Amino acid sequence: MYIRENLRWRVIWKYAWPSLLFFTIYDIVVCYLYGPLGFRSLDIPWQPVGTLGVAVAFYVGFKNNGSYDRFWEGRKLWGGIVNYSRTWAIEALEFVTSVVDAPDVQASPASAQELTIRHRRLVYRQIAWINAVRLNLRRQPELWDEAVAPFLEPAESEQMRGLSNPPTHILRAQAAEMRVLRESRGLLNDFQHVTMMRVIEELFNLQGGCERIKNTPFPRQYAYFSAVFVWLFALLLPLGLIGEFEKMGPSHFWLTVPFSVLVSWVYYTIEWVGHHSEDPFENEMNDVPMTAICRNIEIDLRQLLGETNMPSKIEPVNDILY
Amino acid sequence: MYIRENLRWRVIWKYAWPSLLFFTIYDIVVCYLYGPLGFRSLDIPWQPVGTLGVAVAFYVGFKNNGSYDRFWEGRKLWGGIVNYSRTWAIEALEFVTSVVDAPDVQASPASAQELTIRHRRLVYRQIAWINAVRLNLRRQPELWDEAVAPFLEPAESEQMRGLSNPPTHILRAQAAEMRVLRESRGLLNDFQHVTMMRVIEELFNLQGGCERIKNTPFPRQYAYFSAVFVWLFALLLPLGLIGEFEKMGPSHFWLTVPFSVLVSWVYYTIEWVGHHSEDPFENEMNDVPMTAICRNIEIDLRQLLGETNMPSKIEPVNDILY
Amino acid sequence: MYIRENLRWRVIWKYAWPSLLFFTIYDIVVCYLYGPLGFRSLDIPWQPVGTLGVAVAFYVGFKNNGSYDRFWEGRKLWGGIVNYSRTWAIEALEFVTSVVDAPDVQASPASAQELTIRHRRLVYRQIAWINAVRLNLRRQPELWDEAVAPFLEPAESEQMRGLSNPPTHILRAQAAEMRVLRESRGLLNDFQHVTMMRVIEELFNLQGGCERIKNTPFPRQYAYFSAVFVWLFALLLPLGLIGEFEKMGPSHFWLTVPFSVLVSWVYYTIEWVGHHSEDPFENEMNDVPMTAICRNIEIDLRQLLGETNMPSKIEPVNDILY
Amino acid sequence: MYIRENLRWRVIWKYAWPSLLFFTIYDIVVCYLYGPLGFRSLDIPWQPVGTLGVAVAFYVGFKNNGSYDRFWEGRKLWGGIVNYSRTWAIEALEFVTSVVDAPDVQASPASAQELTIRHRRLVYRQIAWINAVRLNLRRQPELWDEAVAPFLEPAESEQMRGLSNPPTHILRAQAAEMRVLRESRGLLNDFQHVTMMRVIEELFNLQGGCERIKNTPFPRQYAYFSAVFVWLFALLLPLGLIGEFEKMGPSHFWLTVPFSVLVSWVYYTIEWVGHHSEDPFENEMNDVPMTAICRNIEIDLRQLLGETNMPSKIEPVNDILY
Amino acid sequence: MYIRENLRWRVIWKYAWPSLLFFTIYDIVVCYLYGPLGFRSLDIPWQPVGTLGVAVAFYVGFKNNGSYDRFWEGRKLWGGIVNYSRTWAIEALEFVTSVVDAPDVQASPASAQELTIRHRRLVYRQIAWINAVRLNLRRQPELWDEAVAPFLEPAESEQMRGLSNPPTHILRAQAAEMRVLRESRGLLNDFQHVTMMRVIEELFNLQGGCERIKNTPFPRQYAYFSAVFVWLFALLLPLGLIGEFEKMGPSHFWLTVPFSVLVSWVYYTIEWVGHHSEDPFENEMNDVPMTAICRNIEIDLRQLLGETNMPSKIEPVNDILY
């Protein structure tokens, strides 16, 4: 996620120069053919170009809407992951207490030490889950050792990493621990048990929502033609303008170049912006900053556990927060 | 679902050539009538054509929005099916345990073997359900033996296949099994029982949502006129342009053909894209890839059961994932 | 709901001819006044007409969006009625069992015969409810005997029909039966009781949602001016075009008639389509097909009861499914 | 809420004449200055006016969308109030029964007479609440005696009326009565208790939703400039048109008046319609008909109590339902 | 939040004059170069400017939509905070009663005095939470002593203020108190316990929703180019108009200045309005009035506690409610 209020010009330039260069060369070629080489039939009336411009603006606007909605839905899902991570942690801490209140279970009350271990395991596994979801979305299994493993017990970590969808199995491990707490250890009563299972249901919904956006690109038929139409418009534009500039005075047709480049660039940029916002989980400039969110959750949850030795927040790199 | 970033030109060409051919012939006929045959009154002012172009662009944009929303709602529903299949599986595995905790039921604890059978039946029946929903949406009852039957017990499978809506009856079988587990076998307590019944409620909502989209096409009055208006616009377009090209120079009116074809094709394509995205469950290029999703769920759920001999993921055919 | 992929031309013609006739006469009158009778000041510049055309296209597009949303919300509500009817039926069948599990109730287990009667009554009353909602929305109380009464006990049916809102009282009868099953007969435990009451809450939401759309038309101020503006545009259109056609050649102004009629008709049709989709519960061509949906629910629910003598599905009449 | 299919012309005229008069005078002044007084520089090119027209149409369309959404959200909230009033009534009637089923409460079963009183109090207090919400939204505390007091016990009514937000305290009284029924009188069990408390939660959401719309106008920066821009456009319009009409013939510039008035009026009306639909709880022509809805709920709920002496439905006054 | 129906002209002027001044100077420079200095090639055809105007209007409209949605979502979240604060207070007051009804807890009934203290603590901590959320969103930790501390016990307040996210820990303190009430003191039964924990879950969702909007600006790529394109349009505008005004008569080109300024200002203002509505939690003119909402909640909740010595409502300052 780009975080400066205004984009730096060098960022804009970095993405803009190839298209600007192309438009400039193309428009010069058109003018050269029209003027010095006298291909006067390159001059076409403005009407089809203008109508095309309006229709294309509509279509690209439609695509931009869709792209933005995808980004915002992705961000909302990660917002939900923040919220339910907190809810999970607080329920783990305040439901799993020394009192044995599961019906029909005979067991001794939990010691403070046992509780510390159990709380830590339940909360750390949640931190493991958020990181595992992130790695899954960004296709970065190589970061497992650094981002997921520290929050799981070693055996669990090894078992999970080989499965096709590790986050699903991490949640299943949470559910299995709930079962033990309810049925064998007796520290969760039935109300608390189903309440926490409902949180797991929500976490599945959030995880699945992210996977849906990741696995289903913006429909290619919509997305692709948007670029095709913008290029068609940019190619027709100097043909429609050159005659109009010609009317302004001799050699004025050369002014077609800067103004045609300018208008083409605006259309191109509108399309480009939408195109690069389609997919919010690609580890690029316009992404949901999942690494930073995961770190924030980690800090929040570890503070709830009473830990004080916190990792630092993620800082933006070149104005981009990942 | 088409999965390449960019559509292949031969795919575009495959769908585009009939309309391009028609537009080309029509526009040549118009020019021939106007020029060589001298029907000068074919030349009409641009104003009504331009205004029509804007109004039609609006209308088609409205339809495209609606089509895309239908696709995305369909995809969301299948995302929900993924999520609740996982939730169902985890609840089946972690709620149905050896402990007899249903109130007022006298029964012996379940053996590991009994649990394995029960877990497998509950989870496989869910896999049967997702496939049955898919076949129902795609009207492919002939695939029952291959896609649904392997996940049901033979008698159950035979009984279901003849009913008007098999998925409904599969969920009813799940509910009946819940009842047995709660009331006779005693392996589910009341909390767990109603929690799993709530998942069935969600599955009914998801199934019904898909059936709603399938059975209710985009309202024909909206959809049909969108195509009619685009054709009207394409037919008027050369009449409006021919006079403008004529002004550019002698015989320039022939240039009406390429440019009119081009603009017509853009409008036609915008309409076409929307039209072919209306219905997301038709087993076509722009569909929700239900076969692939079903396979992914199957792999996930069978891994949760501890199985290791997995079917492979569905691969795209000609860039299309079904 | 119109079900053919493409509207039949005679359907279009049936609705289009009066407006086409009017536009034709009006445009001929304008041309006759302008040409033969020489009222040259009927010729006005195109600019105000074109600007009006764009503004009106916007406004009508806004209204079409609203109309479509109303239709789709109505359809979603009926989709919800399908889903919760299934949920209700399955809960009635699988919760109300022979076991007396309500706390503090002394009663004998239910016989198979008693269960059959109770299941049938609970499920049939749900079928009565969906039909009663439908008759209420379509203002067809005269169909009560045919559509609702067969699914209620005679006394109940007589009592309900006179009340101001029968569906509300049918759901109340369901709630009363739940109470008996929980408190006197003991066949429902508390978990099951509140779960089924939650379904009743959902059914009230669905019923009330339909009533809201029925009782609150699209705000008349928005809807009415949309038609007024389209007519204003259609009346100005030939005045703006006639001078442009005049420039094309002598007597070319008569060409104003066909092209003005065409553009007027497109605008009129866009408005017309939106106008006729505003209200989805009017028993007209563009309605939610409630009769067909009710019949489908009836078949589904009766199959769940084990009945085999099913009524047939509703077939479209003149391509329209009611 | 205006209820006629088509607005009466005198209603339109009532709101339209001041603006029409202003536009007419202004446009005459412009023409008089331009023609007889010869201020030829009043004639400006059409291009900036046309571009402004399109931009303003966009902006006003955006505002109309927002206004309509506010209205429809308000209507949905009141639909929710209808639905949950019914749910509340049915739960009060079918949960509060003669059986003492609260755990650990020793009390005698309720007599029919006691139940009648208790049911009536719970349901009437809900009627009091809907009316109190309505008076709060319309700022009509003076109607308390007529609309709220009859449904509360006198002491309760006196106590409530002085508080800053009476509906909140009415719901609190419901919650307090639930507590008594659960803890002292024993007529509600825990399941029923929390189920009804959840309805109170919903009612708070609905009440708060209405208050949010009431207290947060459409952001003034958006709303105000919409009117400013329409007026700017209307003032520029004759300047842009007058030269175009002048070209049509001598003295044709006077035709600027009717056509400029017409187009100005269309823009003004689009803005006006949006402006008057912004706030759905103001007791004006375009409001949510809360009085009528309250009366319908009252009739429904009193019929559920078995009462037969019903007040009549609210009738529209001058085609407006309040 | 600006609260006057119409913006004051001096408010508009305050924000408008720098851009008006710039546009005026720039347009005068253009005219001076074109006229007196004779740079005739500054005159460009209108077509690219007009097309740019339409495309930019689209793009800015898209951004305005997004900005408004962000504001309205922020307002809805605070509406939810109002609603759930009321629900929390009523549940605290009516669930935590003198009766010891937690299972397996032996304790004496609560005295009226104990209840008063407990009720006050639970409700005041909720007031502390809403204020802590507000300070967090506005980055005003320096107001802690005034806005949060008075509603917490001193030790709790000191402990919270140093943590990275105080509101999270305040809710945790609520959950911890629930646990004590359920497990040690016995004043909450299990039903009530999980019901109130569900409210805490909702409060986490509301808090997290606000943090999401705060921490995720409108994507900069969309937002920034919107301003860039408006400036490009404003810079091209006089070049496109000057030739058109020149045609109106000698020296008429100077009229380019006022009209170009006017149209530029309209575009600039549309962009400006959207830009200043993007972020609803910045303590500026267009914000969600969180201070006023917090005060209203405080009054409501303290009245529910039976307190009568209320703070006054927040009044607007210079027409702005904070």
XYZ file of C-alpha atoms in Angstrom, chain E residues 18-319:
302
model
C -6.501 30.335 -3.865
C -7.643 28.229 -6.772
C -9.744 31.048 -8.214
C -6.772 33.365 -7.998
C -4.511 30.856 -9.683
C -6.986 30.128 -12.470
C -7.522 33.846 -13.041
C -3.824 34.633 -13.303
C -3.164 31.664 -15.518
C -6.046 32.456 -17.834
C -5.000 36.121 -18.053
C -1.491 35.031 -18.934
C -2.827 32.774 -21.652
C -4.975 35.560 -23.098
C -2.151 38.042 -22.894
C 0.186 35.716 -24.713
C -2.460 34.961 -27.325
C -3.713 38.493 -27.909
C -1.248 41.292 -27.268
C 1.815 39.093 -27.696
C 0.384 37.220 -30.640
C 1.165 33.617 -29.786
C -1.648 32.392 -31.987
C -0.645 28.763 -31.742
C -1.981 28.715 -28.183
C -5.340 28.241 -29.807
C -6.113 24.533 -29.958
C -9.227 22.782 -31.170
C -11.936 22.106 -28.608
C -12.289 18.393 -29.278
C -9.468 16.996 -27.117
C -10.433 19.359 -24.293
C -14.083 18.356 -24.428
C -13.270 14.645 -24.485
C -10.867 15.128 -21.605
C -13.614 16.981 -19.741
C -15.990 14.060 -20.022
C -13.381 11.452 -19.056
C -12.257 13.530 -16.081
C -15.844 14.084 -14.934
C -16.275 10.295 -14.923
C -13.127 9.681 -13.001
C -13.805 12.345 -10.402
C -17.359 11.048 -10.035
C -15.972 7.606 -9.316
C -13.690 9.049 -6.650
C -16.517 11.049 -5.075
C -18.569 7.916 -4.794
C -15.741 6.154 -3.031
C -15.156 9.078 -0.667
C -18.794 9.327 0.256
C -18.974 5.596 0.893
C -16.024 5.889 3.258
C -17.714 8.702 5.169
C -21.004 6.862 5.361
C -19.361 3.613 6.444
C -17.553 5.524 9.191
C -20.834 7.061 10.272
C -22.546 3.672 10.259
C -19.828 2.216 12.429
C -20.361 4.986 14.963
C -24.090 4.382 14.724
C -23.347 0.789 15.624
C -21.272 1.993 18.564
C -24.300 3.933 19.800
C -26.571 0.920 19.424
C -24.319 -1.610 21.083
C -23.447 0.783 23.903
C -27.144 0.865 24.730
C -27.440 -2.895 24.416
C -24.417 -3.392 26.625
C -25.783 -1.043 29.284
C -29.194 -2.678 29.350
C -27.727 -6.145 29.541
C -25.351 -5.093 32.321
C -28.252 -3.594 34.251
C -30.792 -6.348 33.729
C -28.541 -9.415 33.646
C -26.366 -8.582 36.637
C -28.948 -8.813 39.381
C -29.020 -9.820 43.020
C -29.832 -13.428 42.149
C -26.913 -15.871 42.143
C -27.808 -18.005 39.148
C -24.464 -19.205 37.812
C -24.333 -22.978 38.053
C -22.050 -24.528 40.677
C -21.297 -21.215 42.366
C -21.996 -20.811 46.067
C -22.277 -17.145 46.965
C -24.577 -14.765 48.739
C -27.039 -12.631 46.779
C -25.778 -9.217 45.816
C -26.824 -6.233 47.915
C -28.326 -3.152 46.284
C -25.125 -1.318 47.052
C -22.919 -3.936 45.451
C -25.130 -3.909 42.373
C -24.924 -0.132 42.101
C -21.147 -0.312 42.132
C -21.001 -3.169 39.653
C -23.504 -1.605 37.267
C -21.688 1.704 37.387
C -18.335 0.093 36.709
C -19.578 -1.907 33.728
C -21.365 1.042 32.194
C -18.645 3.606 32.889
C -16.034 1.320 31.359
C -18.131 1.274 28.206
C -18.106 5.088 28.192
C -14.350 4.917 28.654
C -14.121 2.590 25.670
C -16.041 4.842 23.264
C -13.861 7.786 24.250
C -10.701 5.707 23.953
C -11.735 4.607 20.456
C -12.301 8.251 19.554
C -8.919 9.418 20.868
C -7.238 6.551 19.076
C -8.830 7.490 15.763
C -8.003 11.173 16.160
C -4.533 10.508 17.516
C -5.207 12.593 20.635
C -3.697 10.605 23.498
C -3.243 13.877 25.369
C -7.002 14.000 26.035
C -6.937 10.731 28.003
C -7.150 12.397 31.398
C -10.165 14.373 30.418
C -12.081 11.873 28.301
C -11.178 8.359 29.401
C -9.673 8.394 32.861
C -12.819 9.678 34.661
C -14.647 6.523 33.596
C -12.058 3.998 34.708
C -10.662 3.155 38.102
C -7.366 4.968 38.546
C -5.160 1.886 38.486
C -6.884 0.511 35.416
C -6.559 3.832 33.666
C -2.829 4.037 34.332
C -2.236 0.510 33.133
C -4.217 0.982 29.901
C -2.794 4.276 28.758
C 0.637 2.880 28.092
C -0.474 0.043 25.848
C -0.355 0.184 22.080
C -4.110 -0.096 21.630
C -6.002 0.896 24.797
C -9.556 0.184 23.579
C -8.701 -3.469 23.030
C -7.536 -3.758 26.594
C -10.587 -1.968 27.963
C -12.800 -4.557 26.300
C -10.589 -7.242 27.713
C -11.185 -5.772 31.174
C -14.915 -6.028 30.511
C -14.501 -9.664 29.527
C -12.459 -10.316 32.649
C -15.175 -8.783 34.800
C -17.750 -10.976 33.053
C -15.653 -13.983 33.940
C -15.549 -12.994 37.606
C -19.299 -12.416 37.625
C -19.882 -15.825 36.091
C -17.293 -17.973 37.806
C -16.603 -16.436 41.202
C -19.423 -14.091 42.117
C -22.110 -16.082 40.366
C -24.307 -13.157 39.301
C -24.308 -14.055 35.605
C -25.531 -17.365 34.299
C -24.048 -18.997 31.215
C -26.699 -17.696 28.852
C -26.138 -14.151 30.002
C -22.383 -14.588 29.955
C -22.127 -15.645 26.313
C -24.753 -13.073 25.289
C -22.629 -10.280 26.719
C -19.466 -11.760 25.204
C -21.244 -11.568 21.864
C -21.710 -7.836 22.426
C -17.969 -7.574 23.029
C -17.408 -9.379 19.734
C -19.605 -6.756 18.031
C -17.703 -3.946 19.714
C -14.436 -5.389 18.413
C -15.940 -5.452 14.920
C -16.985 -1.812 15.223
C -13.651 -0.678 16.629
C -11.735 -2.627 13.993
C -13.928 -1.200 11.232
C -13.031 2.340 12.290
C -9.353 1.475 12.497
C -9.505 -0.028 9.029
C -10.876 3.195 7.507
C -8.378 5.261 9.472
C -5.348 3.184 8.548
C -6.224 2.566 4.904
C -6.508 5.804 2.972
C -8.440 5.867 -0.246
C -5.904 4.167 -2.571
C -3.456 6.914 -3.479
C -3.195 5.894 -7.117
C -6.931 6.568 -7.566
C -7.011 9.651 -5.407
C -3.931 11.390 -6.682
C -4.584 11.125 -10.401
C -8.009 12.557 -9.879
C -6.386 15.837 -8.834
C -3.753 15.596 -11.573
C -6.371 15.147 -14.260
C -8.469 18.055 -13.020
C -5.428 20.324 -13.135
C -4.544 19.133 -16.626
C -8.073 19.871 -17.735
C -8.006 23.310 -16.131
C -4.727 24.116 -17.858
C -5.963 23.026 -21.270
C -9.335 24.672 -20.924
C -8.411 28.273 -21.901
C -6.390 26.970 -24.850
C -9.455 25.209 -26.146
C -11.802 28.149 -25.498
C -9.739 31.088 -26.662
C -10.218 30.407 -30.351
C -13.959 29.941 -29.896
C -14.284 33.289 -28.131
C -12.094 34.922 -30.770
C -14.701 33.939 -33.366
C -17.365 35.890 -31.460
C -15.764 39.214 -32.213
C -12.629 41.262 -31.828
C -11.149 41.233 -28.335
C -13.822 38.773 -27.242
C -10.999 36.374 -26.494
C -10.621 38.187 -23.151
C -13.949 36.647 -22.154
C -12.074 33.391 -21.988
C -10.892 34.450 -18.562
C -14.159 34.535 -16.591
C -15.725 31.533 -18.261
C -12.627 29.411 -18.128
C -12.185 30.289 -14.463
C -15.776 29.357 -13.792
C -15.664 25.940 -15.440
C -12.249 25.200 -13.934
C -13.573 26.105 -10.520
C -16.546 23.760 -10.871
C -14.256 20.841 -11.739
C -11.801 21.811 -9.040
C -14.580 22.030 -6.454
C -16.046 18.648 -7.338
C -12.586 17.156 -6.881
C -11.981 19.171 -3.718
C -15.224 18.065 -2.123
C -14.406 14.434 -2.725
C -10.856 14.866 -1.534
C -11.927 16.428 1.759
C -14.496 13.743 2.454
C -12.141 10.802 2.052
C -11.121 10.506 5.676
C -13.935 10.716 8.201
C -11.855 10.624 11.388
C -9.480 13.599 11.057
C -11.109 16.157 13.336
C -11.895 18.391 10.389
C -14.916 20.072 8.912
C -16.327 17.020 7.141
C -15.791 14.445 9.879
C -18.026 12.074 11.711
C -18.897 14.165 14.814
C -17.409 11.700 17.260
C -17.146 14.057 20.214
C -20.843 14.834 20.016
C -21.770 11.177 19.582
C -19.636 10.163 22.555
C -21.332 12.788 24.693
C -24.789 11.618 23.617
C -23.922 8.042 24.497
C -22.594 9.214 27.840
C -25.855 11.016 28.598
C -27.969 8.049 27.524
C -25.988 5.573 29.549
C -25.819 7.692 32.679
C -29.562 8.252 32.520
C -29.984 4.492 32.359
C -27.918 4.299 35.553
C -30.400 6.696 37.106
C -28.011 9.628 37.277
C -29.540 13.048 36.829
C -26.600 15.434 36.818
C -25.836 15.308 33.137
C -23.126 17.054 31.149
C -24.504 19.250 28.387
C -24.598 18.218 24.748
C -21.767 19.277 22.478
C -22.616 22.447 20.562
C -21.320 23.231 17.083
C -18.425 25.666 16.778
C -18.607 27.904 13.712
C -21.377 25.654 12.361
